[in-house]
Each structure stands twice: as structure tokens, then as C-alpha cells.
CSV table of N, CA and C in Angstrom, one decimal:
chain,number,residue,atom,x,y,z
A,1,THR,N,-22.2,22.4,49.8
A,1,THR,CA,-21.1,22.9,49.1
A,1,THR,C,-19.8,22.6,49.9
A,2,SER,N,-18.7,22.3,49.2
A,2,SER,CA,-17.5,21.9,49.8
A,2,SER,C,-16.4,22.9,49.4
A,3,CYS,N,-15.3,22.9,50.1
A,3,CYS,CA,-14.1,23.7,49.7
A,3,CYS,C,-13.5,23.1,48.4
A,4,SER,N,-13.2,23.9,47.4
A,4,SER,CA,-12.6,23.5,46.2
A,4,SER,C,-11.1,23.7,46.1
A,5,ILE,N,-10.4,22.9,45.4
A,5,ILE,CA,-9.0,23.0,45.2
A,5,ILE,C,-8.7,24.0,44.1
A,6,CYS,N,-7.7,24.8,44.2
A,6,CYS,CA,-7.3,25.7,43.2
A,6,CYS,C,-7.1,25.0,41.9
A,7,GLY,N,-7.4,25.6,40.7
A,7,GLY,CA,-7.3,25.0,39.4
A,7,GLY,C,-5.8,24.9,38.9
A,8,ALA,N,-5.7,24.4,37.7
A,8,ALA,CA,-4.4,24.2,37.1
A,8,ALA,C,-3.7,25.6,37.0
A,9,GLY,N,-2.4,25.6,37.3
A,9,GLY,CA,-1.6,26.8,37.2
A,9,GLY,C,-1.7,27.7,38.4
A,10,LYS,N,-2.4,27.2,39.5
A,10,LYS,CA,-2.6,28.0,40.7
A,10,LYS,C,-2.4,27.2,42.0
A,11,TYR,N,-2.1,28.0,43.0
A,11,TYR,CA,-1.9,27.4,44.3
A,11,TYR,C,-2.3,28.4,45.4
A,12,LEU,N,-2.6,27.9,46.6
A,12,LEU,CA,-2.9,28.7,47.7
A,12,LEU,C,-2.2,28.3,49.0
A,13,SER,N,-1.2,29.0,49.4
A,13,SER,CA,-0.3,28.6,50.5
A,13,SER,C,-0.6,29.2,51.8
A,14,ASP,N,-1.6,30.1,51.9
A,14,ASP,CA,-2.1,30.7,53.1
A,14,ASP,C,-2.4,29.6,54.1
A,15,ALA,N,-2.0,29.8,55.4
A,15,ALA,CA,-2.2,28.8,56.4
A,15,ALA,C,-3.6,28.6,56.9
A,16,GLY,N,-4.6,29.3,56.3
A,16,GLY,CA,-6.0,29.2,56.7
A,16,GLY,C,-6.4,30.0,57.9
A,17,THR,N,-5.7,31.1,58.1
A,17,THR,CA,-6.0,31.9,59.3
A,17,THR,C,-7.1,32.9,59.0
A,18,SER,N,-7.4,33.2,57.8
A,18,SER,CA,-8.5,34.1,57.5
A,18,SER,C,-9.4,33.6,56.4
A,19,ALA,N,-10.7,33.6,56.8
A,19,ALA,CA,-11.7,33.0,55.8
A,19,ALA,C,-11.7,33.9,54.5
A,20,THR,N,-11.5,35.2,54.6
A,20,THR,CA,-11.6,36.0,53.4
A,20,THR,C,-10.4,35.7,52.4
A,21,ALA,N,-9.4,35.0,52.9
A,21,ALA,CA,-8.3,34.6,52.0
A,21,ALA,C,-8.6,33.3,51.4
A,22,HIS,N,-9.8,32.7,51.6
A,22,HIS,CA,-10.2,31.4,51.1
A,22,HIS,C,-11.6,31.4,50.6
A,23,ASP,N,-12.2,32.5,50.2
A,23,ASP,CA,-13.6,32.5,49.9
A,23,ASP,C,-13.8,32.6,48.4
A,24,SER,N,-12.8,32.6,47.5
A,24,SER,CA,-12.9,32.7,46.1
A,24,SER,C,-11.7,32.1,45.4
A,25,GLU,N,-11.9,31.5,44.2
A,25,GLU,CA,-10.7,31.0,43.4
A,25,GLU,C,-9.8,32.2,43.1
A,26,SER,N,-10.2,33.4,43.1
A,26,SER,CA,-9.3,34.5,42.9
A,26,SER,C,-8.3,34.7,44.0
A,27,ASP,N,-8.5,34.0,45.1
A,27,ASP,CA,-7.5,34.0,46.2
A,27,ASP,C,-6.3,33.1,45.9
A,28,CYS,N,-6.5,32.2,44.9
A,28,CYS,CA,-5.4,31.4,44.5
A,28,CYS,C,-4.3,32.2,43.8
A,29,SER,N,-3.1,31.9,44.1
A,29,SER,CA,-2.0,32.6,43.4
A,29,SER,C,-1.6,31.9,42.1
A,30,LEU,N,-1.2,32.6,41.1
A,30,LEU,CA,-0.7,32.0,39.8
A,30,LEU,C,0.7,31.6,39.9
A,31,CYS,N,1.1,30.5,39.3
A,31,CYS,CA,2.5,30.1,39.2
A,31,CYS,C,3.1,31.2,38.4
A,32,VAL,N,4.3,31.6,38.7
A,32,VAL,CA,5.0,32.7,38.0
A,32,VAL,C,5.4,32.2,36.6
A,33,ALA,N,5.6,33.1,35.7
A,33,ALA,CA,6.1,32.8,34.3
A,33,ALA,C,7.4,32.0,34.4
A,34,GLY,N,7.5,31.0,33.6
A,34,GLY,CA,8.7,30.1,33.7
A,34,GLY,C,8.4,28.8,34.4
A,35,LYS,N,7.2,28.8,35.1
A,35,LYS,CA,6.8,27.6,35.8
A,35,LYS,C,5.4,27.2,35.4
A,36,TYR,N,5.0,26.0,35.7
A,36,TYR,CA,3.7,25.5,35.3
A,36,TYR,C,3.1,24.5,36.4
A,37,LEU,N,1.8,24.3,36.3
A,37,LEU,CA,1.2,23.3,37.2
A,37,LEU,C,0.0,22.7,36.5
A,38,THR,N,0.1,21.4,36.1
A,38,THR,CA,-0.9,20.8,35.2
A,38,THR,C,-2.1,20.3,36.0
A,39,ASP,N,-1.9,19.8,37.2
A,39,ASP,CA,-3.1,19.2,37.9
A,39,ASP,C,-4.2,20.2,38.0
A,40,ASP,N,-5.4,19.8,37.6
A,40,ASP,CA,-6.6,20.6,37.5
A,40,ASP,C,-7.5,20.5,38.8
A,41,GLY,N,-6.9,20.5,39.9
A,41,GLY,CA,-7.6,20.5,41.2
A,41,GLY,C,-8.0,19.1,41.6
A,42,THR,N,-7.3,18.1,41.3
A,42,THR,CA,-7.7,16.8,41.7
A,42,THR,C,-6.9,16.4,43.0
A,43,SER,N,-5.8,17.0,43.2
A,43,SER,CA,-4.9,16.7,44.4
A,43,SER,C,-4.6,17.9,45.2
A,44,LEU,N,-5.1,18.0,46.4
A,44,LEU,CA,-4.8,19.2,47.2
A,44,LEU,C,-3.3,19.4,47.5
A,45,SER,N,-2.6,18.3,47.6
A,45,SER,CA,-1.1,18.4,47.9
A,45,SER,C,-0.4,19.0,46.8
A,46,LEU,N,-1.0,19.2,45.6
A,46,LEU,CA,-0.3,19.8,44.4
A,46,LEU,C,-0.7,21.2,44.3
A,47,HIS,N,-1.4,21.8,45.2
A,47,HIS,CA,-1.9,23.2,45.1
A,47,HIS,C,-1.8,24.0,46.4
A,48,ASP,N,-0.9,23.5,47.3
A,48,ASP,CA,-0.9,24.2,48.6
A,48,ASP,C,0.5,24.9,48.9
A,49,SER,N,1.3,25.0,47.9
A,49,SER,CA,2.6,25.7,48.0
A,49,SER,C,3.1,26.2,46.7
A,50,GLU,N,3.8,27.3,46.7
A,50,GLU,CA,4.4,27.8,45.4
A,50,GLU,C,5.4,26.7,44.8
A,51,SER,N,6.0,25.9,45.7
A,51,SER,CA,6.9,24.9,45.2
A,51,SER,C,6.2,23.8,44.4
A,52,ASP,N,4.9,23.8,44.4
A,52,ASP,CA,4.2,22.8,43.6
A,52,ASP,C,4.2,23.2,42.1
A,53,CYS,N,4.6,24.5,41.8
A,53,CYS,CA,4.8,24.9,40.4
A,53,CYS,C,6.1,24.5,40.0
A,54,THR,N,6.2,23.9,38.8
A,54,THR,CA,7.4,23.2,38.3
A,54,THR,C,8.1,24.1,37.2
A,55,ILE,N,9.4,24.3,37.3
A,55,ILE,CA,10.1,25.1,36.3
A,55,ILE,C,10.2,24.3,35.0
A,56,CYS,N,9.9,25.0,33.9
A,56,CYS,CA,10.0,24.3,32.6
A,56,CYS,C,11.4,23.7,32.4
A,57,GLY,N,11.5,22.6,31.7
A,57,GLY,CA,12.8,22.0,31.4
A,57,GLY,C,13.5,22.6,30.2
A,58,ALA,N,14.6,22.0,29.9
A,58,ALA,CA,15.4,22.4,28.7
A,58,ALA,C,14.6,22.4,27.5
A,59,GLY,N,14.7,23.4,26.6
A,59,GLY,CA,14.0,23.5,25.4
A,59,GLY,C,12.6,24.0,25.5
A,60,LEU,N,12.2,24.4,26.7
A,60,LEU,CA,10.8,24.8,27.0
A,60,LEU,C,10.7,26.1,27.7
A,61,TYR,N,9.6,26.8,27.6
A,61,TYR,CA,9.4,28.1,28.3
A,61,TYR,C,7.9,28.3,28.6
A,62,ALA,N,7.5,29.1,29.5
A,62,ALA,CA,6.2,29.5,29.9
A,62,ALA,C,6.1,31.0,30.0
A,63,SER,N,5.6,31.7,29.0
A,63,SER,CA,5.7,33.1,29.0
A,63,SER,C,4.7,33.9,29.9
A,64,HIS,N,3.7,33.2,30.5
A,64,HIS,CA,2.8,33.9,31.3
A,64,HIS,C,2.5,33.2,32.6
A,65,ALA,N,2.1,34.0,33.6
A,65,ALA,CA,1.8,33.4,34.9
A,65,ALA,C,0.6,32.6,34.8
A,66,GLY,N,0.5,31.5,35.6
A,66,GLY,CA,-0.7,30.6,35.6
A,66,GLY,C,-0.6,29.6,34.5
A,67,SER,N,0.5,29.3,34.0
A,67,SER,CA,0.6,28.3,32.9
A,67,SER,C,0.3,26.9,33.4
A,68,ILE,N,-0.3,26.2,32.5
A,68,ILE,CA,-0.6,24.8,32.8
A,68,ILE,C,0.3,23.8,32.0
A,69,SER,N,1.1,24.4,31.2
A,69,SER,CA,2.1,23.6,30.4
A,69,SER,C,3.2,24.6,29.9
A,70,CYS,N,4.3,24.0,29.4
A,70,CYS,CA,5.4,24.8,28.8
A,70,CYS,C,5.3,24.7,27.3
A,71,THR,N,5.9,25.6,26.6
A,71,THR,CA,5.9,25.7,25.1
A,71,THR,C,7.3,25.3,24.6
A,72,ILE,N,7.4,24.5,23.6
A,72,ILE,CA,8.6,24.2,23.0
A,72,ILE,C,9.2,25.3,22.2
A,73,CYS,N,10.5,25.6,22.3
A,73,CYS,CA,11.2,26.6,21.6
A,73,CYS,C,10.9,26.4,20.1
A,74,ALA,N,10.8,27.5,19.4
A,74,ALA,CA,10.5,27.5,18.0
A,74,ALA,C,11.8,27.0,17.2
A,75,ALA,N,11.5,26.6,16.0
A,75,ALA,CA,12.6,26.1,15.1
A,75,ALA,C,13.7,27.1,15.0
A,76,GLY,N,15.0,26.7,15.2
A,76,GLY,CA,16.1,27.6,15.1
A,76,GLY,C,16.5,28.1,16.5
A,77,ARG,N,15.7,27.8,17.5
A,77,ARG,CA,16.0,28.3,18.9
A,77,ARG,C,16.2,27.1,19.8
A,78,HIS,N,17.0,27.4,20.9
A,78,HIS,CA,17.2,26.4,21.9
A,78,HIS,C,17.3,27.1,23.3
A,79,LEU,N,17.0,26.3,24.3
A,79,LEU,CA,17.1,26.8,25.7
A,79,LEU,C,17.8,25.7,26.5
A,80,ALA,N,19.0,25.8,26.8
A,80,ALA,CA,19.8,24.8,27.4
A,80,ALA,C,19.6,24.6,28.9
A,81,ASP,N,19.1,25.6,29.7
A,81,ASP,CA,18.9,25.5,31.1
A,81,ASP,C,18.0,24.3,31.4
A,82,SER,N,18.4,23.5,32.3
A,82,SER,CA,17.6,22.3,32.6
A,82,SER,C,16.5,22.4,33.7
A,83,GLY,N,16.2,23.7,34.0
A,83,GLY,CA,15.1,23.9,34.9
A,83,GLY,C,15.6,24.4,36.3
A,84,THR,N,16.7,25.2,36.3
A,84,THR,CA,17.3,25.6,37.5
A,84,THR,C,16.7,26.9,38.0
A,85,ALA,N,16.2,27.8,37.1
A,85,ALA,CA,15.6,29.0,37.5
A,85,ALA,C,14.4,29.4,36.6
A,86,ALA,N,13.3,29.8,37.2
A,86,ALA,CA,12.1,30.1,36.4
A,86,ALA,C,12.4,31.3,35.4
A,87,SER,N,13.2,32.2,35.9
A,87,SER,CA,13.6,33.4,35.0
A,87,SER,C,14.3,33.0,33.8
A,88,ALA,N,14.9,31.8,33.7
A,88,ALA,CA,15.6,31.4,32.5
A,88,ALA,C,14.6,30.7,31.5
A,89,HIS,N,13.3,30.6,31.9
A,89,HIS,CA,12.3,30.0,31.1
A,89,HIS,C,11.0,30.8,31.0
A,90,ASP,N,11.1,32.1,31.1
A,90,ASP,CA,9.9,32.9,31.1
A,90,ASP,C,9.6,33.6,29.8
A,91,THR,N,10.5,33.5,28.8
A,91,THR,CA,10.2,34.0,27.5
A,91,THR,C,10.9,33.2,26.5
A,92,GLU,N,10.5,33.2,25.2
A,92,GLU,CA,11.1,32.4,24.2
A,92,GLU,C,12.6,32.9,23.9
A,93,SER,N,12.8,34.2,24.2
A,93,SER,CA,14.1,34.8,23.9
A,93,SER,C,15.2,34.4,25.0
A,94,ASP,N,14.8,33.7,26.1
A,94,ASP,CA,15.7,33.3,27.1
A,94,ASP,C,16.8,32.4,26.5
């Protein structure tokens, strides 16, 4: 058995000082709402820091933590922020 990389929408930034902080995928943190992480555990460097989670771009939002993609705003709605703050992309009503 080998150590597994956190799945899509998750990261684990702990420095590895405690085995109990690394013994289950539930130890992985979820990207916050408004951010996403698409890599499904193929690249360790994409899952070792909160900064690996990307803020959704203009016209997109991610309403729940652990998102693997962003959702396009519905017809008649827009979201002009170009990805400067996750809080500007965490609900469709932003």
C-alpha cells in the first residue's frame, strides 16, 4: 500500500508532523466555495496547499466546498469579477 494523493476538490497542507493527520482521505481539506480543483489525484504538487484551489473566473461560480469545477451563471445573470476573491464566486447571486 502506498500513500494516496487527495482527490479532486481537496488538498492537504499539513507538514507531515503527525501520522494521524495523514491516515485517511477525510484528513484532506475541501477547497472553499468559490474555488475549485479539477486534478483527481494525479499530481501531488496540485494537492499540497490551499493555493492549489483556483478561484472561479468571470461568469462562473462554485456554490459548495470541494468543487471540481465552476458553474456558468444562468441566463439573464452575469458575474463580472475576474477571479479576485472566492467570496465573489460562491453563489449564483454574487
